[in-house]
Amino acid sequence: MNRKVLIFFLFLIVFAGSARTDQVTTGVDLTATQYNNGQKIGRDSIGNIYFVYQKSDGAYYQIYVSKSSDNGTTWSGTGQNGAINPSSSHQRYPSMAIDSRDHVHVVWEENGKIMYSEYDGTFWGQVAAVQNNPTGTQQAPALAIDKNNVLHTVWYETEASTSQIKYSMGPVWSTPVTVHQGLGAYNQEYPSLAVDNDNNIHVVWSGYDASNNFQPQIKYSSKSPTANWDESTWVNISTNPVQTCSQENPAIAIGKNNEVYVVWHGTDTSNATTQIKFNKFDGSTWNTWENVQVINGYEQRYPCLAVDVNNNLHLFWYGDDSASAGNTQIKYSRYNGSSWTQWKNIAPSSTQQQYPTVRSSTFFINEGSLDWGWATAGSLMFERDASIVMSYAIKGTVWDSRMVPMEDVIVTLSGDRFDQKKTSSDGSYGFHDLISGNYTVTPSQSSWSFKPESREYAPLDSEQSGQDFIGLKGSVEENELKPVNNLFEPDKGEGTMVWYTTSRTGRVTISIYTLDGVLVKTLVDEEKEAGVHTARWLGKNLSGDIVASGIYLVHIEAPGFKDTKKVCVIR
């Protein structure tokens, strides 16, 4: 059985009911995940799941973020009684993004302003308005983050009875600008945005124009990281043969090769009930829109979308059907590049289900792990599917030569998937949800060398933890012995990191001697490939005891190369 057939077979098994449903919280209503134009579920680099939603405290809707460290089985709050910033006003329609440091960023609507806060893993930061004194009422934000940890948010703002799509860049928020040009007299609402692999920003929304002034159409615009929105043009991607069919509430996702995928709900000349519609952009042209599924006579609404590493689309929405007895259910279909699978209810229930949300990473999610959630009358629900294919993680720590964690080192994953992370304050990094394949992990920082230079997995077929790197400021020349931290205190756990490089493959010995030539300890005595290597001495002798204070010699013998350097032990 080939790999594609196996994946499809496992996929069928999963969505036949193997995904587990967990309860995130209770006491919510059907609007908990409204609106789903912005992402509400995210994972950090070590697999913690975050879910943002709105919930009434009895008087006002507040924004809550729940966290799970066990793949969704149990959940806990992250703020004051779970709320980010309890207040005596309504907070609504949150959207989330997680950066490479594993900080969680959330925007929401409150008192006609878009508000923002950042969670560092322990505390929520100060809440601030994206714009202190907006001239209109701001609503329904969506948030995304690029490779450089720059935040991008869009929303619609109503002033003098006309709504426009606004954009700002943060977390030091820029002055908001209008995304589209030439639409000032027409309402534009409910934007969604995504950032592609090249940090280009893509925005879709629902709005009117001079040719479509009776029913809104789905509009699209994009810009490069350095361009301004006034250099961009918008296009309709949903225009019907007649102007009497409304198109609303789009969601957007980016493919592995920067394809743009958009879904929304709307009617058409053949379907008086609202159905889920789809269009895609290959970088040069938009296709003709199509209905994903037509469920005759039943309304289908509020789709959300994610793309996996094989460019398969995973689509969720809610709607009625002949068996749902008037209770809207969360529905699912998958697109493989040419066709959609038959829709199905993913968690049939006798209660209403609405506003699904699905996790996506900065650029795409892996087929090996799919997270989604939705609201019911009373509960916020979560499902995770990791059974489509087996998935793995590569994680480790980057240290300097004194074994101090290095922060903000760029670690690049290449091969069957491209991604980049910056190490956190404890030097850690992690790439998760990787399907079996060939990968290379490489650290980089200006003026630093790393050992090993990279780590290769060909193939990756198991969890890989402890994948550490050691950094050296500067470089190591060919046939060089270079002890680093050569003045150290073993009683405090310190040691010296011995860097060495050899031009030929062969047997290498590195030994520690006293000044009068007595052997203290042998660090290396084995065959080594040509290249850069490291060894560490913690100031102990052959018996494992810490040596006395003094000067010691580090001596190397390698093919065509001998050298001796001094180090000093302090007690």
Coordinates of C-alpha atoms in Angstrom, one line a residue:
M1 CA 0.0 0.0 0.0
N2 CA 1.6 3.3 -1.0
R3 CA 1.9 6.3 1.4
K4 CA -1.0 8.3 -0.1
V5 CA -3.4 5.4 0.0
L6 CA -2.3 4.7 3.6
I7 CA -2.9 8.4 4.6
F8 CA -6.3 8.4 3.0
F9 CA -7.3 5.1 4.7
L10 CA -6.2 6.5 8.1
F11 CA -8.1 9.7 7.4
L12 CA -11.3 7.8 6.9
I13 CA -10.8 5.9 10.2
V14 CA -10.2 9.1 12.1
F15 CA -13.3 10.9 10.9
A16 CA -15.4 7.8 11.4
G17 CA -15.1 8.7 15.1
S18 CA -11.7 8.1 16.5
A19 CA -11.1 11.8 17.4
R20 CA -11.8 12.4 21.1
T21 CA -14.1 15.3 22.2
D22 CA -13.1 17.2 25.3
Q23 CA -14.8 20.0 27.2
V24 CA -12.8 23.2 27.7
T25 CA -15.2 25.0 29.9
T26 CA -18.8 25.4 30.9
G27 CA -21.1 28.3 31.3
V28 CA -20.7 29.6 27.8
D29 CA -23.4 30.3 25.1
L30 CA -23.5 29.7 21.4
T31 CA -21.5 32.9 20.8
A32 CA -18.4 31.8 22.7
T33 CA -16.4 31.4 19.5
Q34 CA -18.1 34.1 17.4
Y35 CA -16.9 35.4 15.0
N36 CA -14.6 32.8 13.5
N37 CA -12.9 35.1 11.0
G38 CA -10.0 35.2 13.4
Q39 CA -8.0 32.3 14.8
K40 CA -9.0 31.1 18.3
I41 CA -6.9 28.0 18.9
G42 CA -3.1 27.9 18.9
R43 CA -0.2 25.7 20.0
D44 CA 3.2 26.8 21.2
S45 CA 6.5 25.1 20.4
I46 CA 6.2 22.6 23.2
G47 CA 2.7 21.6 22.4
N48 CA 0.6 23.6 24.9
I49 CA -2.8 24.4 23.4
Y50 CA -4.5 27.8 24.0
F51 CA -8.2 28.5 23.3
V52 CA -9.5 32.1 23.4
Y53 CA -13.3 32.7 23.7
Q54 CA -15.9 35.1 25.1
K55 CA -17.9 34.2 28.2
S56 CA -20.4 36.1 30.3
D57 CA -19.4 36.8 34.0
G58 CA -23.1 37.3 34.8
A59 CA -23.1 40.9 33.7
Y60 CA -20.6 41.3 30.9
Y61 CA -19.0 39.2 28.2
Q62 CA -15.3 38.9 29.0
I63 CA -12.3 37.4 27.1
Y64 CA -10.9 34.2 28.4
V65 CA -7.9 32.1 27.4
S66 CA -7.8 28.5 28.6
K67 CA -4.6 26.4 28.4
S68 CA -4.1 22.6 28.1
S69 CA -0.7 20.9 28.5
D70 CA -2.0 17.4 27.9
N71 CA -3.4 17.6 24.3
G72 CA -6.8 18.9 25.4
T73 CA -7.7 16.4 28.1
T74 CA -7.7 19.0 30.9
W75 CA -7.8 22.8 30.8
S76 CA -7.0 25.7 33.1
G77 CA -7.3 29.5 33.0
T78 CA -4.5 31.9 32.3
G79 CA -5.9 35.1 33.8
Q80 CA -7.9 36.4 36.7
N81 CA -10.4 33.6 37.1
G82 CA -9.6 32.8 33.5
A83 CA -10.3 36.3 32.1
I84 CA -7.5 38.3 30.5
N85 CA -8.6 41.6 32.0
P86 CA -12.0 41.7 33.8
S87 CA -13.9 44.9 33.3
S88 CA -17.3 46.4 33.6
S89 CA -17.9 46.5 29.9
H90 CA -18.5 43.9 27.2
Q91 CA -15.5 42.3 25.5
R92 CA -16.2 40.3 22.3
Y93 CA -14.8 38.6 19.3
P94 CA -11.2 37.7 20.2
S95 CA -8.5 36.5 17.8
M96 CA -5.2 34.9 18.8
A97 CA -1.6 34.4 17.5
I98 CA 1.4 32.7 19.0
D99 CA 5.0 33.9 18.3
S100 CA 8.3 32.0 18.1
R101 CA 9.0 32.8 21.8
D102 CA 5.7 31.0 22.7
H103 CA 4.1 34.3 23.8
V104 CA 0.3 34.4 23.2
H105 CA -1.1 37.6 21.6
V106 CA -4.8 38.4 21.7
V107 CA -7.0 41.2 20.2
W108 CA -10.6 41.8 20.9
E109 CA -13.4 44.4 20.7
E110 CA -14.3 46.5 23.7
N111 CA -16.2 49.8 23.9
G112 CA -15.8 50.3 20.2
K113 CA -12.0 49.8 20.3
I114 CA -9.7 47.0 19.4
M115 CA -7.8 46.0 22.5
Y116 CA -4.6 44.0 22.8
S117 CA -2.6 42.0 25.4
E118 CA 0.3 39.6 25.5
Y119 CA 0.8 36.5 27.6
D120 CA 4.4 35.4 28.4
G121 CA 3.5 32.0 29.7
T122 CA 3.0 33.3 33.3
F123 CA 1.3 36.7 33.2
W124 CA -0.8 38.8 30.9
G125 CA 0.8 42.1 30.0
Q126 CA -0.9 45.5 30.2
V127 CA -4.0 45.8 28.1
A128 CA -3.7 48.5 25.5
A129 CA -5.8 49.9 22.6
V130 CA -4.5 49.3 19.1
Q131 CA -5.6 52.9 18.5
N132 CA -6.3 55.2 21.5
N133 CA -8.9 57.6 19.9
P134 CA -10.5 56.0 16.9
T135 CA -12.9 58.2 15.0
G136 CA -15.3 55.3 14.4
T137 CA -16.6 52.1 16.1
Q138 CA -14.1 49.2 15.7
Q139 CA -15.4 45.6 15.4
A140 CA -14.5 42.0 14.7
P141 CA -10.7 41.9 14.6
A142 CA -8.5 39.2 13.1
L143 CA -4.9 38.7 14.1
A144 CA -1.9 37.0 12.4
I145 CA 1.9 36.9 12.9
D146 CA 4.8 36.7 10.5
K147 CA 8.2 35.0 10.7
N148 CA 9.7 38.1 12.3
N149 CA 7.2 38.0 15.2
V150 CA 5.5 41.1 13.7
L151 CA 1.8 41.2 14.5
H152 CA -0.8 42.1 11.8
T153 CA -4.4 42.9 12.7
V154 CA -7.5 44.0 10.6
W155 CA -11.0 44.9 11.6
Y156 CA -13.9 46.9 10.3
E157 CA -14.6 50.4 11.5
T158 CA -17.9 52.2 11.2
E159 CA -18.0 56.0 10.9
A160 CA -20.9 58.1 9.7
S161 CA -22.8 54.9 8.9
T162 CA -20.2 53.5 6.6
S163 CA -17.8 50.6 7.5
Q164 CA -14.3 50.3 6.2
I165 CA -11.5 47.7 6.6
K166 CA -8.6 48.9 8.7
Y167 CA -5.1 47.5 9.3
S168 CA -2.4 48.0 11.9
M169 CA 1.0 46.4 12.6
G170 CA 2.3 45.7 16.1
P171 CA 2.9 45.0 18.9
V172 CA 4.0 48.7 18.9
W173 CA 0.9 49.5 16.9
S174 CA 1.1 51.6 13.8
T175 CA -1.4 54.2 12.8
P176 CA -4.3 52.3 11.3
V177 CA -4.8 52.6 7.5
T178 CA -7.6 51.6 5.1
V179 CA -6.9 48.3 3.3
H180 CA -8.9 49.1 0.2
Q181 CA -9.1 52.1 -2.1
G182 CA -12.1 53.5 -3.9
L183 CA -14.7 51.9 -1.7
G184 CA -15.3 54.8 0.8
A185 CA -19.0 55.1 0.0
Y186 CA -19.7 51.4 0.5
N187 CA -19.8 49.2 3.6
Q188 CA -17.0 46.7 4.1
E189 CA -17.2 44.2 7.0
Y190 CA -15.8 41.1 8.7
P191 CA -12.2 40.8 7.4
S192 CA -10.0 37.8 7.8
L193 CA -6.2 37.8 7.1
A194 CA -3.2 35.4 6.7
V195 CA 0.5 35.8 6.3
D196 CA 2.3 33.7 3.7
N197 CA 5.8 32.1 3.7
D198 CA 7.4 35.4 2.4
N199 CA 5.6 37.6 5.0
N200 CA 3.1 38.9 2.4
I201 CA -0.2 39.9 4.0
H202 CA -3.5 38.7 2.5
V203 CA -6.9 40.1 3.5
V204 CA -10.4 39.1 2.5
W205 CA -13.7 40.6 3.6
S206 CA -17.4 41.1 2.6
G207 CA -18.4 44.4 1.1
Y208 CA -20.3 46.4 -1.5
D209 CA -19.0 48.4 -4.5
A210 CA -20.3 50.4 -7.4
S211 CA -21.1 47.3 -9.5
N212 CA -22.4 45.3 -6.5
N213 CA -24.4 47.7 -4.4
F214 CA -27.4 45.5 -3.5
Q215 CA -25.6 42.5 -2.0
P216 CA -22.1 42.2 -0.6
Q217 CA -19.4 40.2 -2.4
I218 CA -16.1 38.7 -1.2
K219 CA -13.2 41.0 -1.8
Y220 CA -9.5 40.4 -1.6
S221 CA -6.3 42.5 -1.4
S222 CA -2.7 41.8 -0.5
K223 CA 0.6 43.6 0.0
S224 CA 4.3 42.8 0.4
P225 CA 6.0 43.4 3.8
T226 CA 7.5 46.7 2.6
A227 CA 4.6 48.0 0.5
N228 CA 1.7 50.3 1.6
W229 CA -1.9 49.4 1.3
D230 CA -2.5 52.3 -1.0
E231 CA -0.3 50.6 -3.5
S232 CA -2.6 47.5 -3.5
T233 CA -5.8 46.9 -5.5
W234 CA -8.8 44.9 -4.4
V235 CA -10.7 42.4 -6.5
N236 CA -14.1 40.6 -6.2
I237 CA -13.6 36.9 -6.0
S238 CA -17.2 35.9 -5.7
T239 CA -19.1 38.0 -8.2
N240 CA -22.3 36.3 -9.4
P241 CA -24.0 36.6 -12.8
V242 CA -26.6 38.7 -11.0
Q243 CA -26.3 41.2 -8.1
T244 CA -29.0 39.7 -5.9
C245 CA -26.9 37.0 -4.1
S246 CA -25.3 37.9 -0.8
Q247 CA -21.7 36.6 0.1
E248 CA -20.5 37.0 3.6
N249 CA -18.1 36.0 6.4
P250 CA -15.0 34.8 4.6
A251 CA -12.1 32.9 6.1
I252 CA -8.6 32.6 4.5
A253 CA -5.7 30.2 4.6
I254 CA -2.3 30.0 2.9
G255 CA -0.9 26.9 1.1
K256 CA 2.5 25.4 1.3
N257 CA 3.5 27.2 -2.0
N258 CA 1.8 30.5 -1.1
E259 CA -1.5 29.5 -2.7
V260 CA -4.4 31.6 -1.3
Y261 CA -7.6 29.7 -0.3
V262 CA -10.8 31.4 0.7
V263 CA -14.2 30.1 1.9
W264 CA -17.4 31.9 2.8
H265 CA -21.1 31.4 3.0
G266 CA -23.6 32.8 0.5
T267 CA -26.5 32.2 -1.8
D268 CA -26.4 31.9 -5.6
T269 CA -28.8 31.7 -8.5
S270 CA -29.3 28.0 -8.0
N271 CA -29.4 27.9 -4.2
A272 CA -31.7 30.2 -2.2
T273 CA -30.4 28.8 1.0
T274 CA -26.9 29.8 2.2
Q275 CA -24.2 27.3 1.2
I276 CA -20.4 27.2 1.8
K277 CA -18.4 28.5 -1.2
F278 CA -14.7 28.3 -2.1
N279 CA -12.1 29.9 -4.4
K280 CA -8.4 29.7 -4.7
F281 CA -5.6 31.9 -6.1
D282 CA -2.4 30.3 -7.5
G283 CA -0.3 33.5 -7.5
S284 CA -1.6 34.8 -10.9
T285 CA -5.3 34.2 -11.2
W286 CA -8.4 33.4 -9.2
N287 CA -10.5 30.4 -10.1
T288 CA -14.2 30.6 -10.6
W289 CA -15.9 30.1 -7.2
E290 CA -17.6 26.8 -6.5
N291 CA -20.0 25.4 -3.9
V292 CA -18.1 23.1 -1.5
Q293 CA -21.2 21.1 -0.7
V294 CA -24.9 21.8 -1.4
I295 CA -27.2 20.6 1.3
N296 CA -30.5 21.4 -0.3
G297 CA -32.9 23.4 1.7
Y298 CA -30.7 23.8 4.7
E299 CA -28.6 26.9 5.7
Q300 CA -24.8 26.4 6.0
R301 CA -22.8 29.2 7.7
Y302 CA -19.5 30.5 9.1
P303 CA -16.8 28.3 7.6
C304 CA -13.2 28.2 8.8
L305 CA -10.2 26.6 7.1
A306 CA -6.7 25.2 7.6
V307 CA -4.1 23.8 5.2
D308 CA -1.8 20.8 6.0
V309 CA 1.8 20.2 4.7
N310 CA 0.4 18.2 1.7
N311 CA -1.8 21.2 0.7
N312 CA -4.9 19.4 1.7
L313 CA -7.6 21.8 3.0
H314 CA -9.6 21.0 6.2
L315 CA -12.9 22.9 6.2
F316 CA -15.3 23.2 9.2
W317 CA -18.7 25.0 9.3
Y318 CA -22.1 24.7 10.9
G319 CA -25.5 24.0 9.4
D320 CA -28.7 22.0 9.4
D321 CA -29.4 18.8 7.5
S322 CA -32.2 16.4 7.2
A323 CA -31.1 14.4 10.3
S324 CA -30.2 17.3 12.6
A325 CA -33.8 18.1 13.7
G326 CA -33.3 21.8 13.6
N327 CA -30.1 21.7 15.7
T328 CA -27.1 23.1 13.7
Q329 CA -24.1 20.7 13.7
I330 CA -20.4 21.2 13.0
K331 CA -19.7 19.8 9.6
Y332 CA -16.4 18.8 7.9
S333 CA -15.0 18.3 4.4
R334 CA -11.5 17.9 3.0
Y335 CA -10.1 19.1 -0.3
N336 CA -7.1 17.3 -1.9
G337 CA -6.4 19.8 -4.6
S338 CA -9.1 18.7 -7.0
S339 CA -12.3 17.7 -5.1
W340 CA -14.0 17.8 -1.8
T341 CA -14.9 14.8 0.3
Q342 CA -18.6 14.2 1.3
W343 CA -19.5 16.4 4.3
K344 CA -20.2 14.8 7.6
N345 CA -21.2 15.9 11.1
I346 CA -18.0 15.5 13.2
A347 CA -19.6 15.1 16.6
P348 CA -23.4 14.5 16.2
S349 CA -25.4 15.9 19.1
S350 CA -29.0 16.7 20.0
T351 CA -28.0 20.2 21.0
Q352 CA -27.0 23.2 18.8
Q353 CA -23.4 23.6 17.7
Q354 CA -22.0 26.8 16.2
Y355 CA -19.0 28.8 15.2
P356 CA -16.2 26.2 14.7
T357 CA -12.6 27.3 14.8
V358 CA -9.6 25.3 13.6
R359 CA -5.9 25.7 14.5
S360 CA -3.4 26.8 12.0
S361 CA 0.3 27.6 12.6
T362 CA 1.9 30.7 11.1
F363 CA 1.9 29.2 7.6
F364 CA 0.3 25.8 7.7
I365 CA -0.7 23.0 10.1
N366 CA 0.7 19.5 9.8
E367 CA -1.6 16.7 8.6
G368 CA -0.5 14.7 11.6
S369 CA -2.3 17.0 14.0
L370 CA -5.6 18.9 13.6
D371 CA -7.1 20.9 16.4
W372 CA -10.6 22.4 16.3
G373 CA -13.3 23.5 18.6
W374 CA -16.9 25.0 18.7
A375 CA -19.6 26.4 21.0
T376 CA -22.7 24.7 22.3
A377 CA -25.3 26.1 24.6
G378 CA -23.4 25.6 27.9
S379 CA -20.0 24.2 26.8
L380 CA -17.0 25.0 24.8
M381 CA -15.8 21.9 23.0
F382 CA -12.4 20.8 21.7
E383 CA -11.2 17.9 19.5
R384 CA -7.7 16.9 18.4
D385 CA -6.9 14.4 15.7
A386 CA -3.4 13.1 15.6
S387 CA -4.2 9.8 14.0
I388 CA -4.3 10.8 10.3
V389 CA -0.6 10.0 10.2
M390 CA 1.9 9.6 13.0
S391 CA 3.6 12.8 13.9
Y392 CA 6.8 13.6 15.8
A393 CA 8.7 16.5 17.4
I394 CA 12.3 17.7 17.3
K395 CA 13.3 19.8 20.3
G396 CA 16.4 20.8 22.2
T397 CA 18.4 23.6 23.7
V398 CA 21.1 25.9 22.4
W399 CA 23.9 26.6 24.9
D400 CA 26.9 28.8 24.8
S401 CA 30.4 27.3 25.5
R402 CA 29.9 28.0 29.2
M403 CA 26.6 26.0 29.1
V404 CA 24.5 29.1 29.5
P405 CA 21.3 29.0 27.5
M406 CA 21.3 31.2 24.4
E407 CA 18.2 33.3 23.7
D408 CA 16.9 34.4 20.3
V409 CA 19.1 32.1 18.2
I410 CA 17.4 31.4 14.9
V411 CA 16.9 27.7 14.4
T412 CA 15.8 26.6 10.9
L413 CA 14.0 23.5 9.9
S414 CA 14.4 22.5 6.3
G415 CA 13.7 19.5 4.1
D416 CA 10.2 18.2 3.8
R417 CA 8.9 21.2 5.8
F418 CA 10.4 24.7 6.3
D419 CA 10.0 26.6 9.6
Q420 CA 12.0 28.9 11.8
K421 CA 12.0 29.4 15.5
K422 CA 13.8 31.7 17.9
T423 CA 15.1 30.1 21.1
S424 CA 13.3 31.2 24.2
S425 CA 14.9 32.6 27.4
D426 CA 15.9 29.1 28.5
G427 CA 17.5 28.4 25.2
S428 CA 14.9 25.9 24.1
Y429 CA 13.4 25.4 20.7
G430 CA 10.9 22.9 19.2
F431 CA 9.3 21.8 16.0
H432 CA 6.1 19.8 16.5
D433 CA 3.6 17.9 14.4
L434 CA 6.2 16.6 11.9
I435 CA 5.2 13.7 9.7
S436 CA 7.8 11.1 8.9
G437 CA 10.3 12.5 6.4
N438 CA 13.7 14.0 5.8
Y439 CA 14.6 17.1 7.9
T440 CA 17.6 19.2 8.8
V441 CA 17.8 21.5 11.8
T442 CA 20.4 24.3 11.7
P443 CA 21.1 27.1 14.3
S444 CA 22.5 30.5 13.3
Q445 CA 23.5 33.7 14.9
S446 CA 25.8 36.4 13.6
S447 CA 29.5 35.9 14.6
W448 CA 28.8 32.5 16.2
S449 CA 29.8 28.9 15.3
F450 CA 27.7 25.9 16.4
K451 CA 28.5 22.3 17.2
P452 CA 27.1 20.4 15.5
E453 CA 26.6 22.7 12.6
S454 CA 23.3 21.0 11.9
R455 CA 21.4 17.8 12.7
E456 CA 19.9 15.6 10.0
Y457 CA 17.0 13.2 10.3
A458 CA 16.7 10.9 7.2
P459 CA 14.1 9.9 7.9
L460 CA 12.5 11.3 11.1
D461 CA 10.6 8.3 12.5
S462 CA 10.5 8.9 16.3
E463 CA 10.4 11.7 18.9
Q464 CA 13.7 13.5 19.0
S465 CA 14.4 15.4 22.3
G466 CA 17.7 16.6 23.6
Q467 CA 18.7 17.8 20.2
D468 CA 21.1 20.4 21.6
F469 CA 23.6 22.7 20.0
I470 CA 26.6 24.5 21.6
G471 CA 27.7 27.9 20.4
L472 CA 31.1 29.5 20.2
K473 CA 31.6 33.2 19.7
G474 CA 33.8 33.5 16.7
S475 CA 35.2 30.6 14.7
V476 CA 37.5 27.6 15.0
E477 CA 40.3 27.4 12.5
E478 CA 41.5 24.2 10.8
N479 CA 43.7 22.1 13.1
E480 CA 43.1 24.2 16.1
L481 CA 42.6 23.5 19.8
K482 CA 40.5 26.1 21.6
P483 CA 39.4 25.8 25.2
V484 CA 36.6 28.2 26.1
N485 CA 36.0 29.4 29.7
N486 CA 39.5 28.5 30.6
L487 CA 39.2 30.0 34.0
F488 CA 36.5 28.1 35.9
E489 CA 35.3 26.9 39.3
P490 CA 34.3 23.2 39.3
D491 CA 32.7 23.5 42.8
K492 CA 30.1 25.8 41.2
G493 CA 29.4 23.3 38.4
E494 CA 31.5 25.2 35.9
G495 CA 33.8 23.6 33.3
T496 CA 35.8 24.3 30.2
M497 CA 34.4 23.5 26.7
V498 CA 37.2 22.3 24.5
W499 CA 36.6 23.1 20.8
Y500 CA 38.9 21.4 18.3
T501 CA 38.9 21.0 14.5
T502 CA 40.8 18.4 12.5
S503 CA 41.5 18.4 8.7
R504 CA 41.7 14.6 8.5
T505 CA 39.7 11.7 9.7
G506 CA 41.5 9.5 12.3
R507 CA 42.1 8.8 15.9
V508 CA 42.0 11.8 18.2
T509 CA 43.1 11.9 21.9
I510 CA 42.5 14.8 24.2
S511 CA 44.0 14.6 27.7
I512 CA 44.4 16.8 30.8
Y513 CA 47.8 16.9 32.4
T514 CA 49.4 18.6 35.4
L515 CA 52.2 21.0 34.7
D516 CA 54.7 18.3 35.5
G517 CA 53.2 15.9 33.1
V518 CA 51.0 13.7 35.3
L519 CA 47.8 12.4 33.5
V520 CA 44.7 13.8 35.1
K521 CA 41.9 12.6 32.7
T522 CA 41.4 11.6 29.1
L523 CA 38.5 13.4 27.5
V524 CA 38.6 11.9 24.0
D525 CA 40.2 8.7 22.6
E526 CA 38.4 7.6 19.5
E527 CA 38.1 7.9 15.7
K528 CA 36.7 11.3 14.6
E529 CA 35.6 12.5 11.2
A530 CA 37.4 15.6 9.9
G531 CA 35.6 18.8 11.1
V532 CA 34.7 20.7 14.3
H533 CA 34.2 18.8 17.5
T534 CA 33.8 19.6 21.3
A535 CA 34.7 18.0 24.6
R536 CA 34.0 19.2 28.1
W537 CA 36.1 19.0 31.2
L538 CA 34.4 19.6 34.6
G539 CA 37.6 19.7 36.5
K540 CA 37.6 16.1 37.7
N541 CA 40.3 13.5 37.7
L542 CA 40.2 9.8 36.7
S543 CA 38.6 9.0 40.1
G544 CA 35.8 11.5 39.6
D545 CA 37.2 13.9 42.3
I546 CA 37.5 17.6 41.7
V547 CA 41.2 18.5 41.2
A548 CA 43.1 21.1 43.2
S549 CA 43.4 24.7 42.2
G550 CA 46.1 25.4 39.6
I551 CA 47.1 25.4 36.0
Y552 CA 46.5 22.4 33.8
L553 CA 47.4 21.4 30.3
V554 CA 44.9 20.4 27.6
H555 CA 46.8 18.3 25.0
I556 CA 45.5 17.0 21.7
E557 CA 46.9 14.5 19.3
A558 CA 45.2 14.1 15.9
P559 CA 46.3 13.1 12.4
G560 CA 48.9 15.6 11.4
F561 CA 48.1 17.8 14.4
K562 CA 49.4 18.3 18.0
D563 CA 48.8 21.2 20.3
T564 CA 48.6 22.1 24.0
K565 CA 46.7 24.9 25.8
K566 CA 46.4 25.9 29.4
V567 CA 43.4 26.2 31.6
C568 CA 43.0 27.3 35.2
V569 CA 41.0 25.7 38.0
I570 CA 39.9 27.8 40.9
R571 CA 38.6 26.4 44.2

